[in-house]
Amino acid sequence: MGTPIDPALAPPRAPDPRPAWTREEFEARLRDKGAAYHIHHPFNVMLNTGRASKEQVRGWAANRFYYQIAIPVKDAAVLSNCPDREVRRAWVQRILDHDGSGEDAGGIEAWIRLGMATGLAREEITDLRHVLPAIRFAVDAYVNFARRAPWQEAVCSSLTELFAPEIHKQRLAGWPEHYPWIESAGLQYFRNRVSQARRDVEQALAITLSHFASRTQQERALDILQFKLDILWAMNDAMAQHYGVKP
Ligand SMILES: O=C(O)c1cc(C(=O)O)c2c(n1)C(=O)C(=O)c1cc(C(=O)O)[nH]c1-2
């Protein structure tokens, strides 16, 4: 905590004399970061316990769309910095997942359908009229980090996905009952992401566990994951401030 995360601003860490954590311990520390995942943010808790109004659900869907469209751009930044063909062959799948390919309309289109199922018009999602300034700043910070950081660090920053299947499953389990006015087909995005996120995490975790080998590097990886957790948390803060949070 307290260390600038931007590679251009981060001071070199003094070598940490302590031994590196084992792979298992390092992975456990990455997973411990789940305590700070936005699943615990009051705005998300409100959303997933059925206490959000239609306006709050719509506001969330419209604002989160800005994150959705940034993800493949972020992944293209990872590819552009990565000289390893084997990594690129697997990573490119993320862009296809979101942008779609062939018959598959992709995740961005699925998100638009989710937004429309909540009652938004396609136009008001895609023209970004509801996107709050702080959402743009938070999401753009993620894309800019992926552009500037070594590709392994950008890979590490995707590891909030370790915790994403749980939040998608929460929505699938609760929303049909909480929000019966949302057509069930609109929830397809969440159904797709449970398995896609697991596959993504397998690759990103393997790269992170191998690349961040010294204790100093492992601590840097934890800082990077915290930075990404903070982005998601800040997005929820922005929505809570604008749309309110019901206790
Ligand atoms: O709904 C969510 O709470 C949530 C969170 C995250 C995440 O943890 O970054 C992602 C997603 N969804 C998601 O759908 C998604 O495709 C995704 C890609 C990434 C990434 O960092 O590359 N995160 C996430």
mmCIF file of N, CA, C and O and ligand atoms in Angstrom, residues 37-38 64 67 71 74 94 98 142 158 160-161 167-168 171 189 193 228 232, ligand 1:
data_model
loop_
_atom_site.group_PDB
_atom_site.id
_atom_site.type_symbol
_atom_site.label_atom_id
_atom_site.label_comp_id
_atom_site.label_asym_id
_atom_site.label_seq_id
_atom_site.Cartn_x
_atom_site.Cartn_y
_atom_site.Cartn_z
ATOM 1 N N TYR A 37 -12.690 -7.412 -2.626
ATOM 2 C CA TYR A 37 -13.386 -7.426 -3.919
ATOM 3 C C TYR A 37 -14.691 -6.634 -3.823
ATOM 4 O O TYR A 37 -15.329 -6.588 -2.759
ATOM 5 N N HIS A 38 -15.112 -6.066 -4.945
ATOM 6 C CA HIS A 38 -16.328 -5.224 -4.932
ATOM 7 C C HIS A 38 -17.606 -6.002 -4.636
ATOM 8 O O HIS A 38 -18.663 -5.404 -4.477
ATOM 9 N N ARG A 64 -21.516 0.108 -16.089
ATOM 10 C CA ARG A 64 -20.618 -1.034 -16.253
ATOM 11 C C ARG A 64 -20.319 -1.313 -17.723
ATOM 12 O O ARG A 64 -19.307 -1.926 -18.057
ATOM 13 N N TYR A 67 -16.909 -0.372 -18.703
ATOM 14 C CA TYR A 67 -15.892 -1.377 -18.362
ATOM 15 C C TYR A 67 -15.873 -2.469 -19.426
ATOM 16 O O TYR A 67 -14.805 -2.878 -19.892
ATOM 17 N N ILE A 71 -12.522 -3.684 -21.839
ATOM 18 C CA ILE A 71 -11.791 -4.934 -21.601
ATOM 19 C C ILE A 71 -11.042 -5.443 -22.847
ATOM 20 O O ILE A 71 -9.839 -5.718 -22.772
ATOM 21 N N LYS A 74 -8.096 -3.256 -23.492
ATOM 22 C CA LYS A 74 -7.057 -3.602 -22.514
ATOM 23 C C LYS A 74 -6.322 -4.870 -22.938
ATOM 24 O O LYS A 74 -5.096 -4.956 -22.881
ATOM 25 N N ARG A 94 -9.652 -13.814 -25.330
ATOM 26 C CA ARG A 94 -10.414 -12.856 -24.506
ATOM 27 C C ARG A 94 -11.061 -11.782 -25.383
ATOM 28 O O ARG A 94 -12.168 -11.331 -25.111
ATOM 29 N N HIS A 98 -15.281 -11.112 -25.959
ATOM 30 C CA HIS A 98 -16.017 -9.858 -25.745
ATOM 31 C C HIS A 98 -16.532 -9.248 -27.041
ATOM 32 O O HIS A 98 -17.657 -8.752 -27.089
ATOM 33 N N TYR A 142 -7.269 1.580 -15.845
ATOM 34 C CA TYR A 142 -6.942 0.152 -16.078
ATOM 35 C C TYR A 142 -6.338 -0.032 -17.472
ATOM 36 O O TYR A 142 -5.294 -0.672 -17.633
ATOM 37 N N SER A 158 -5.335 -8.597 -14.175
ATOM 38 C CA SER A 158 -6.628 -9.207 -14.543
ATOM 39 C C SER A 158 -7.114 -10.184 -13.474
ATOM 40 O O SER A 158 -8.225 -10.713 -13.575
ATOM 41 N N THR A 160 -8.351 -10.034 -10.634
ATOM 42 C CA THR A 160 -9.617 -9.855 -9.898
ATOM 43 C C THR A 160 -10.634 -10.887 -10.402
ATOM 44 O O THR A 160 -11.598 -11.189 -9.705
ATOM 45 N N GLU A 161 -10.376 -11.408 -11.598
ATOM 46 C CA GLU A 161 -11.275 -12.438 -12.148
ATOM 47 C C GLU A 161 -11.288 -13.721 -11.309
ATOM 48 O O GLU A 161 -12.170 -14.553 -11.478
ATOM 49 N N ILE A 167 -19.390 -13.628 -8.012
ATOM 50 C CA ILE A 167 -20.318 -12.485 -8.125
ATOM 51 C C ILE A 167 -21.328 -12.745 -9.258
ATOM 52 O O ILE A 167 -22.504 -12.397 -9.141
ATOM 53 N N HIS A 168 -20.871 -13.419 -10.325
ATOM 54 C CA HIS A 168 -21.813 -13.759 -11.401
ATOM 55 C C HIS A 168 -22.836 -14.776 -10.890
ATOM 56 O O HIS A 168 -24.034 -14.686 -11.190
ATOM 57 N N ARG A 171 -25.531 -13.238 -8.839
ATOM 58 C CA ARG A 171 -26.567 -12.575 -9.660
ATOM 59 C C ARG A 171 -27.517 -13.616 -10.246
ATOM 60 O O ARG A 171 -28.741 -13.429 -10.229
ATOM 61 N N TYR A 189 -25.252 -13.047 -20.143
ATOM 62 C CA TYR A 189 -23.861 -12.619 -19.969
ATOM 63 C C TYR A 189 -23.229 -13.295 -18.761
ATOM 64 O O TYR A 189 -22.107 -13.801 -18.837
ATOM 65 N N ARG A 193 -20.011 -15.984 -18.446
ATOM 66 C CA ARG A 193 -18.772 -15.567 -17.791
ATOM 67 C C ARG A 193 -18.278 -16.531 -16.730
ATOM 68 O O ARG A 193 -17.095 -16.538 -16.425
ATOM 69 N N LYS A 228 -6.049 -2.967 -8.977
ATOM 70 C CA LYS A 228 -7.217 -3.358 -9.782
ATOM 71 C C LYS A 228 -8.473 -3.484 -8.917
ATOM 72 O O LYS A 228 -9.571 -3.085 -9.349
ATOM 73 N N LEU A 232 -12.235 -1.319 -9.271
ATOM 74 C CA LEU A 232 -13.615 -1.829 -9.192
ATOM 75 C C LEU A 232 -14.354 -1.209 -8.005
ATOM 76 O O LEU A 232 -15.540 -0.871 -8.090
HETATM 77 O O1 LIG B 1 -19.224 -8.398 -13.027
HETATM 78 C C1 LIG B 1 -18.188 -8.302 -12.390
HETATM 79 O O2 LIG B 1 -18.144 -8.035 -11.198
HETATM 80 C C2 LIG B 1 -16.925 -8.512 -13.144
HETATM 81 C C3 LIG B 1 -15.691 -8.264 -12.574
HETATM 82 C C4 LIG B 1 -14.536 -8.436 -13.349
HETATM 83 C C5 LIG B 1 -13.264 -8.247 -12.644
HETATM 84 O O3 LIG B 1 -13.149 -8.749 -11.517
HETATM 85 O O4 LIG B 1 -12.374 -7.592 -13.155
HETATM 86 C C6 LIG B 1 -14.666 -8.800 -14.704
HETATM 87 C C7 LIG B 1 -15.957 -9.070 -15.180
HETATM 88 N N1 LIG B 1 -17.052 -8.924 -14.420
HETATM 89 C C8 LIG B 1 -16.183 -9.510 -16.507
HETATM 90 O O5 LIG B 1 -17.329 -9.783 -16.876
HETATM 91 C C9 LIG B 1 -15.096 -9.628 -17.404
HETATM 92 O O6 LIG B 1 -15.284 -10.013 -18.554
HETATM 93 C C10 LIG B 1 -13.801 -9.300 -16.944
HETATM 94 C C11 LIG B 1 -12.573 -9.258 -17.593
HETATM 95 C C12 LIG B 1 -11.691 -8.788 -16.670
HETATM 96 C C13 LIG B 1 -10.265 -8.461 -16.826
HETATM 97 O O7 LIG B 1 -9.724 -7.802 -15.921
HETATM 98 O O8 LIG B 1 -9.664 -8.822 -17.861
HETATM 99 N N2 LIG B 1 -12.313 -8.569 -15.507
HETATM 100 C C14 LIG B 1 -13.606 -8.892 -15.639
#
